[in-house]
Amino acid sequence: MRPELRISSRRFIANIEAVRARIAPSELMLVMKDDAYGHGITWAVETAQSAGVDWFGGYDVAGGLEIRRILERPARVFAWATSTDAEIDEALLQQIDLGVGTDEYLGRVISRARILGATARVHLKIDTGLHRNGVLVEDWSETMAVVRAAERSGSLELVGVWSHLAEASDAEDDDAQQVFLGAIAAAASSGDEPQWQHLTASAASWWRPELRGSMSRVGAFCYGIRSADGPDLEGVEPIAELTATVLGTSGDDTLVGIGSFDGLPSTLAGMPVGTRSGTRRLLSIGPTSSVVSGDGLEIGDQVSVFGAGGRGECDATTLAESIGTVGEEILTRLTPRVRRVVVD
Ligand SMILES: *Cc1c(COP(=O)(O)O)cnc(C)c1O
């Protein structure tokens, strides 16, 4: 039996509700990159929409279009990666909101909108210090003039101003916010204040209320992935459990059907796993099978590699911390050999 990633719709919805309650009145944009953080985008979009999510973040236009195809009702979809002209055309036809962080990209968005007779919904990105795409502070007013001119000609609507935080220190994030607020003030002085102002992702949205804008872009916490070295989150639980099947014994120990080919890093040897008789240890990780300490389990029994703790297993972030990475990476590395199964 192949390993399974068992995903709980109920917990996903509960997490979304906990995040929304925490960040209100800031609007939730649910971030869906990397196949909804490895959980499967179709299920994630459908479930989130049933929970009333109105904004989806798709990373690039291809991701945004995929979300648009899955959506059952109208909703806003935001794609922020710089894209080709062909992608811009598709995005305009499918009413994808575009995140724009360079003058070059802005120019192409405006010219494609003109050619198609469309109005591009743009969220302009200010560089608040991360130097990862974003209009520089010194260029902001000139770029804003281009935006306002395009608005007057009907090819663009400035619906948002946004940026991304380093989350390395509170002081740096505070400085970034000052730059962000300055950019919004400058935008407002040349026209309408953009409605959607978004700066924060999971950690800052949750822990730094003073940094939240009118919208918060949250991925990890909605999927129940806490920050590495971060505390537990009230009302948020892991939504996915990775299970492997007992194949037999290996000396005094137990052989289970999961390995590095499934995306399980072999450096996780030594970590705890959950079984019906409680916590055991993962002794070694091979390509397609691994050894779990102790015997007495039946062939066909399920072992939890990570999850919400029901069988004594730890969460994905705890595994990640042991090898110096983040919980998202444990989930997004799982290969298609791992069957995604939706449970209640
Ligand atoms: C990934 C990402 C997010 C969401 O980050 P989380 O920490 O998973 O909530 C938000 N904004 C941008 C630009 C991102 O790339």
Coordinates of C-alpha atoms and ligand atoms in Angstrom, one line a residue:
M1 CA 0.0 0.0 0.0
R2 CA 1.2 3.4 -0.9
P3 CA 1.6 6.0 1.8
E4 CA -1.3 8.4 2.3
L5 CA -1.6 12.0 3.1
R6 CA -5.0 12.1 4.9
I7 CA -6.4 15.6 4.7
S8 CA -9.2 16.8 6.9
S9 CA -11.7 19.2 5.4
R10 CA -13.2 19.8 8.8
R11 CA -9.9 20.9 10.3
F12 CA -9.1 23.0 7.2
I13 CA -12.4 24.9 7.6
A14 CA -11.8 25.3 11.4
N15 CA -8.3 26.7 10.7
I16 CA -9.7 29.2 8.1
E17 CA -12.3 30.3 10.6
A18 CA -9.7 30.7 13.4
V19 CA -7.5 32.7 11.2
R20 CA -10.4 34.9 10.0
A21 CA -11.5 35.5 13.5
R22 CA -8.0 36.4 14.6
I23 CA -7.3 38.9 11.7
A24 CA -10.7 40.5 11.4
P25 CA -11.5 43.0 10.1
S26 CA -8.6 42.3 7.8
E27 CA -9.8 40.2 4.9
L28 CA -8.2 36.8 4.4
M29 CA -6.5 36.0 1.1
L30 CA -5.8 32.3 1.2
V31 CA -2.5 31.5 -0.4
M32 CA -2.5 28.4 -2.6
K33 CA 1.0 28.1 -4.1
D34 CA 2.8 24.8 -4.5
D35 CA -0.5 22.8 -5.1
A36 CA -2.0 24.3 -1.9
Y37 CA 1.2 23.6 0.1
G38 CA 1.1 20.0 -1.1
H39 CA -2.5 19.3 0.0
G40 CA -4.0 19.4 -3.5
I41 CA -5.4 22.5 -5.1
T42 CA -8.8 21.2 -6.3
W43 CA -9.8 20.1 -2.8
A44 CA -8.4 23.2 -1.2
V45 CA -10.2 25.7 -3.4
E46 CA -13.5 23.8 -3.2
T47 CA -13.3 23.5 0.5
A48 CA -12.1 27.0 1.1
Q49 CA -14.9 28.4 -1.0
S50 CA -17.4 26.4 0.9
A51 CA -16.0 28.0 4.0
G52 CA -16.7 31.4 2.4
V53 CA -13.2 32.5 1.4
D54 CA -13.5 35.3 -1.2
W55 CA -9.8 35.9 -2.1
F56 CA -7.3 33.3 -3.4
G57 CA -3.6 33.9 -4.0
G58 CA -2.2 31.8 -6.8
Y59 CA 1.5 32.9 -7.1
D60 CA 1.7 32.9 -10.9
V61 CA -0.9 33.4 -13.6
A62 CA -0.9 29.6 -14.4
G63 CA -1.8 29.0 -10.7
G64 CA -4.4 31.7 -10.8
L65 CA -6.1 30.3 -13.9
E66 CA -6.2 26.9 -12.3
I67 CA -7.9 28.4 -9.2
R68 CA -10.3 30.2 -11.5
R69 CA -11.2 26.9 -13.3
I70 CA -11.9 25.2 -10.0
L71 CA -14.0 27.9 -8.4
E72 CA -17.7 27.3 -8.4
R73 CA -18.7 30.9 -7.7
P74 CA -17.1 34.2 -8.5
A75 CA -14.2 35.1 -6.3
R76 CA -11.1 37.2 -6.5
V77 CA -7.9 35.6 -7.6
F78 CA -4.5 37.3 -7.2
A79 CA -1.3 36.3 -9.1
W80 CA 1.9 38.2 -8.3
A81 CA 4.6 36.6 -10.3
T82 CA 5.9 38.6 -13.3
S83 CA 4.4 36.9 -16.4
T84 CA 4.7 36.7 -20.1
D85 CA 2.4 38.7 -22.4
A86 CA 0.4 35.6 -23.3
E87 CA -0.2 35.0 -19.6
I88 CA -1.2 38.6 -19.1
D89 CA -3.8 38.2 -21.8
E90 CA -5.2 35.1 -20.2
A91 CA -5.2 36.8 -16.8
L92 CA -7.1 39.8 -18.2
L93 CA -9.7 37.6 -19.9
Q94 CA -10.2 35.5 -16.7
Q95 CA -10.2 38.6 -14.4
I96 CA -7.2 37.7 -12.4
D97 CA -5.9 40.5 -10.2
L98 CA -2.3 41.1 -11.0
G99 CA 0.5 41.9 -8.5
V100 CA 2.9 44.2 -10.3
G101 CA 6.4 45.1 -8.9
T102 CA 8.4 46.5 -11.8
D103 CA 7.9 49.3 -14.3
E104 CA 8.7 46.9 -17.1
Y105 CA 5.9 44.6 -16.1
L106 CA 3.5 47.5 -15.5
G107 CA 4.2 48.8 -19.0
R108 CA 3.4 45.4 -20.5
V109 CA 0.2 45.0 -18.4
I110 CA -1.1 48.4 -19.5
S111 CA -0.2 47.7 -23.2
R112 CA -1.9 44.3 -23.2
A113 CA -5.0 45.7 -21.5
R114 CA -5.1 48.5 -24.2
I115 CA -4.9 45.9 -27.0
L116 CA -7.6 43.7 -25.5
G117 CA -9.8 46.6 -24.5
A118 CA -9.7 45.3 -20.9
T119 CA -9.2 46.9 -17.5
A120 CA -6.4 45.3 -15.6
R121 CA -6.9 45.1 -11.8
V122 CA -3.5 45.9 -10.4
H123 CA -2.0 45.6 -6.9
L124 CA 1.2 47.7 -7.1
K125 CA 4.1 46.3 -5.0
I126 CA 6.4 48.7 -3.1
D127 CA 9.9 47.4 -2.2
T128 CA 9.9 47.7 1.6
G129 CA 13.4 46.3 2.0
L130 CA 13.3 42.7 0.9
H131 CA 14.7 43.6 -2.6
R132 CA 12.7 40.8 -4.1
N133 CA 10.7 42.6 -6.8
G134 CA 8.8 45.8 -5.9
V135 CA 8.9 49.4 -7.0
L136 CA 11.7 51.3 -5.3
V137 CA 10.7 54.1 -3.0
E138 CA 12.5 56.6 -5.1
D139 CA 10.6 55.5 -8.2
W140 CA 7.2 55.2 -6.5
S141 CA 5.8 58.6 -7.5
E142 CA 6.9 58.3 -11.1
T143 CA 5.4 54.8 -11.3
M144 CA 2.2 56.1 -9.7
A145 CA 1.9 58.8 -12.4
V146 CA 2.0 56.0 -15.0
V147 CA -0.7 54.1 -13.1
R148 CA -2.9 57.1 -12.8
A149 CA -2.6 58.0 -16.4
A150 CA -3.5 54.4 -17.3
E151 CA -6.5 54.6 -15.0
R152 CA -7.7 57.7 -16.8
S153 CA -7.5 55.9 -20.1
G154 CA -9.5 53.0 -18.7
S155 CA -6.9 50.3 -19.1
L156 CA -6.1 49.9 -15.4
E157 CA -7.6 50.1 -12.0
L158 CA -5.3 50.4 -9.0
V159 CA -7.1 48.1 -6.5
G160 CA -4.3 47.4 -4.1
V161 CA -0.9 48.3 -2.7
W162 CA 1.2 45.4 -1.3
S163 CA 4.5 44.2 -0.1
H164 CA 6.1 41.2 1.6
L165 CA 7.9 41.2 5.0
A166 CA 11.2 39.5 5.8
E167 CA 9.9 38.4 9.2
A168 CA 13.5 38.4 10.4
S169 CA 13.0 40.9 13.3
D170 CA 10.1 43.0 14.6
A171 CA 12.2 46.1 14.1
E172 CA 12.9 45.5 10.4
D173 CA 9.2 44.7 9.9
D174 CA 8.2 47.9 11.6
D175 CA 10.5 49.8 9.3
A176 CA 9.0 48.0 6.3
Q177 CA 5.6 49.0 7.5
Q178 CA 6.6 52.7 7.6
V179 CA 7.7 52.5 3.9
F180 CA 4.5 50.6 3.1
L181 CA 2.3 53.3 4.7
G182 CA 4.3 56.0 3.0
A183 CA 3.6 54.4 -0.4
I184 CA -0.1 54.2 0.4
A185 CA -0.2 57.9 1.4
A186 CA 1.6 58.8 -1.8
A187 CA -0.9 56.8 -3.8
A188 CA -3.8 58.4 -2.0
S189 CA -2.4 61.9 -2.7
S190 CA -2.7 61.2 -6.5
G191 CA -6.1 59.6 -6.6
D192 CA -8.4 57.2 -4.7
E193 CA -6.8 55.3 -1.8
P194 CA -6.4 51.7 -3.0
Q195 CA -8.9 49.5 -1.1
W196 CA -6.7 46.4 -0.6
Q197 CA -3.6 47.0 1.4
H198 CA -1.6 43.8 2.2
L199 CA 1.7 43.4 3.8
T200 CA 1.6 40.4 6.1
A201 CA 1.7 36.6 5.7
S202 CA 0.9 34.0 8.4
A203 CA 3.2 34.9 11.2
A204 CA 2.9 38.7 11.1
S205 CA -0.9 38.5 10.4
W206 CA -1.3 36.3 13.5
W207 CA 1.2 37.9 15.9
R208 CA 1.5 41.5 14.8
P209 CA -2.0 43.0 14.5
E210 CA -0.5 46.5 14.1
L211 CA 1.1 45.5 10.8
R212 CA -2.1 44.1 9.2
G213 CA -3.6 45.9 6.3
S214 CA -7.1 45.6 5.0
M215 CA -6.1 42.2 3.7
S216 CA -3.8 39.5 4.9
R217 CA -2.2 36.9 2.7
V218 CA -2.2 33.6 4.7
G219 CA -1.1 30.2 3.6
A220 CA 0.8 28.1 6.2
F221 CA -1.4 28.7 9.2
C222 CA -4.7 27.9 7.3
Y223 CA -3.1 24.5 6.5
G224 CA -2.2 24.1 10.1
I225 CA 1.5 24.5 9.6
R226 CA 3.0 26.6 12.4
S227 CA 6.2 28.6 12.1
A228 CA 9.5 26.8 12.7
D229 CA 10.5 27.6 16.3
G230 CA 7.1 29.2 16.7
P231 CA 4.5 28.5 19.4
D232 CA 1.2 26.6 18.9
L233 CA -1.7 28.6 17.5
E234 CA -5.0 28.7 19.3
G235 CA -7.7 27.1 17.2
V236 CA -5.3 26.0 14.5
E237 CA -4.4 22.3 14.0
P238 CA -2.5 20.3 11.4
I239 CA -4.9 19.3 8.7
A240 CA -2.9 16.5 7.2
E241 CA -1.6 13.2 8.5
L242 CA 1.0 11.2 6.7
T243 CA 0.5 7.5 7.1
A244 CA 2.5 4.5 6.1
T245 CA 1.5 0.8 6.2
V246 CA 3.2 -1.9 8.2
L247 CA 4.8 -4.3 5.7
G248 CA 6.3 -6.8 8.2
T249 CA 9.1 -7.2 10.7
S250 CA 12.8 -6.3 10.4
G251 CA 14.5 -8.3 13.1
D252 CA 13.1 -7.0 16.4
D253 CA 11.7 -3.9 14.6
T254 CA 9.0 -3.1 12.1
L255 CA 9.2 -2.4 8.4
V256 CA 6.8 0.3 7.0
G257 CA 6.1 1.3 3.4
I258 CA 7.4 4.8 3.0
G259 CA 10.8 6.1 2.1
S260 CA 12.9 8.9 0.5
F261 CA 11.3 8.2 -2.9
D262 CA 8.0 9.4 -1.4
G263 CA 9.7 12.6 -0.5
L264 CA 10.5 11.8 3.1
P265 CA 14.0 13.2 3.9
S266 CA 16.3 10.4 5.0
T267 CA 17.7 12.8 7.5
L268 CA 14.5 12.4 9.6
A269 CA 15.8 9.1 11.0
G270 CA 15.6 9.2 14.7
M271 CA 12.3 11.2 14.9
P272 CA 9.2 9.9 16.6
V273 CA 6.2 8.4 14.8
G274 CA 2.8 7.5 16.0
T275 CA 1.4 3.9 16.1
R276 CA -1.7 2.3 17.7
S277 CA 0.5 1.5 20.7
G278 CA 1.9 5.0 21.0
T279 CA 5.1 6.8 20.0
R280 CA 7.9 4.9 18.4
R281 CA 11.1 6.0 16.6
L282 CA 11.9 6.0 12.9
L283 CA 15.2 4.1 13.0
S284 CA 16.2 4.3 9.3
I285 CA 14.7 5.6 6.0
G286 CA 15.4 3.7 2.8
P287 CA 14.2 4.5 -0.7
T288 CA 10.7 2.9 -0.5
S289 CA 10.6 1.5 3.1
S290 CA 11.7 2.4 6.5
V291 CA 12.3 0.8 9.9
V292 CA 10.3 1.7 13.0
S293 CA 11.5 0.7 16.4
G294 CA 9.9 -2.3 18.2
D295 CA 7.6 -5.1 17.0
G296 CA 4.1 -6.2 17.8
L297 CA 2.4 -4.3 15.0
E298 CA 0.3 -6.2 12.5
I299 CA 0.9 -6.2 8.8
G300 CA -1.5 -3.5 7.4
D301 CA -1.5 -1.4 10.5
Q302 CA -1.0 2.3 9.9
V303 CA 1.9 4.3 11.3
S304 CA 1.6 8.2 11.4
V305 CA 4.8 9.9 10.3
F306 CA 3.4 13.3 11.1
G307 CA -0.1 14.6 12.0
A308 CA -2.1 16.2 14.7
G309 CA -0.9 13.9 17.4
G310 CA -3.7 11.3 17.5
R311 CA -1.3 8.3 17.6
G312 CA 1.5 10.0 19.4
E313 CA 3.1 11.5 16.2
C314 CA 4.5 15.0 16.0
D315 CA 3.5 17.7 13.6
A316 CA 5.3 18.4 10.3
T317 CA 7.0 21.5 11.7
T318 CA 8.6 19.5 14.5
L319 CA 10.1 17.1 11.9
A320 CA 11.2 20.2 9.9
E321 CA 12.9 21.8 12.9
S322 CA 15.0 18.7 13.5
I323 CA 16.6 19.1 10.0
G324 CA 16.7 22.9 10.0
T325 CA 13.8 23.6 7.6
V326 CA 10.1 24.6 7.7
G327 CA 7.0 22.5 7.8
E328 CA 5.9 23.7 4.4
E329 CA 8.9 22.0 2.9
I330 CA 8.1 18.6 4.5
L331 CA 4.6 18.8 2.9
T332 CA 5.5 20.1 -0.5
R333 CA 8.3 17.6 -1.0
L334 CA 5.9 14.6 -0.8
T335 CA 5.9 13.1 -4.3
P336 CA 2.9 11.9 -6.3
R337 CA 3.6 8.4 -4.9
V338 CA 1.8 9.6 -1.8
R339 CA -1.9 9.3 -2.3
R340 CA -3.9 12.3 -1.2
V341 CA -7.0 11.1 0.6
V342 CA -9.6 13.5 1.9
V343 CA -11.1 12.5 5.2
D344 CA -14.0 14.2 6.9
Ligands
LIG1 C1 3.9 32.3 0.4 C2 3.5 33.7 0.5 C3 2.5 34.1 1.4 C4 2.0 33.2 2.4 O1 3.0 32.9 3.4 P1 2.6 32.0 4.7 O2 3.7 32.2 5.6 O3 2.5 30.6 4.1 O4 1.3 32.5 5.2 C5 2.1 35.4 1.4 N1 2.6 36.3 0.5 C6 3.5 36.0 -0.5 C7 4.0 37.0 -1.4 C8 4.0 34.7 -0.5 O5 4.9 34.3 -1.4

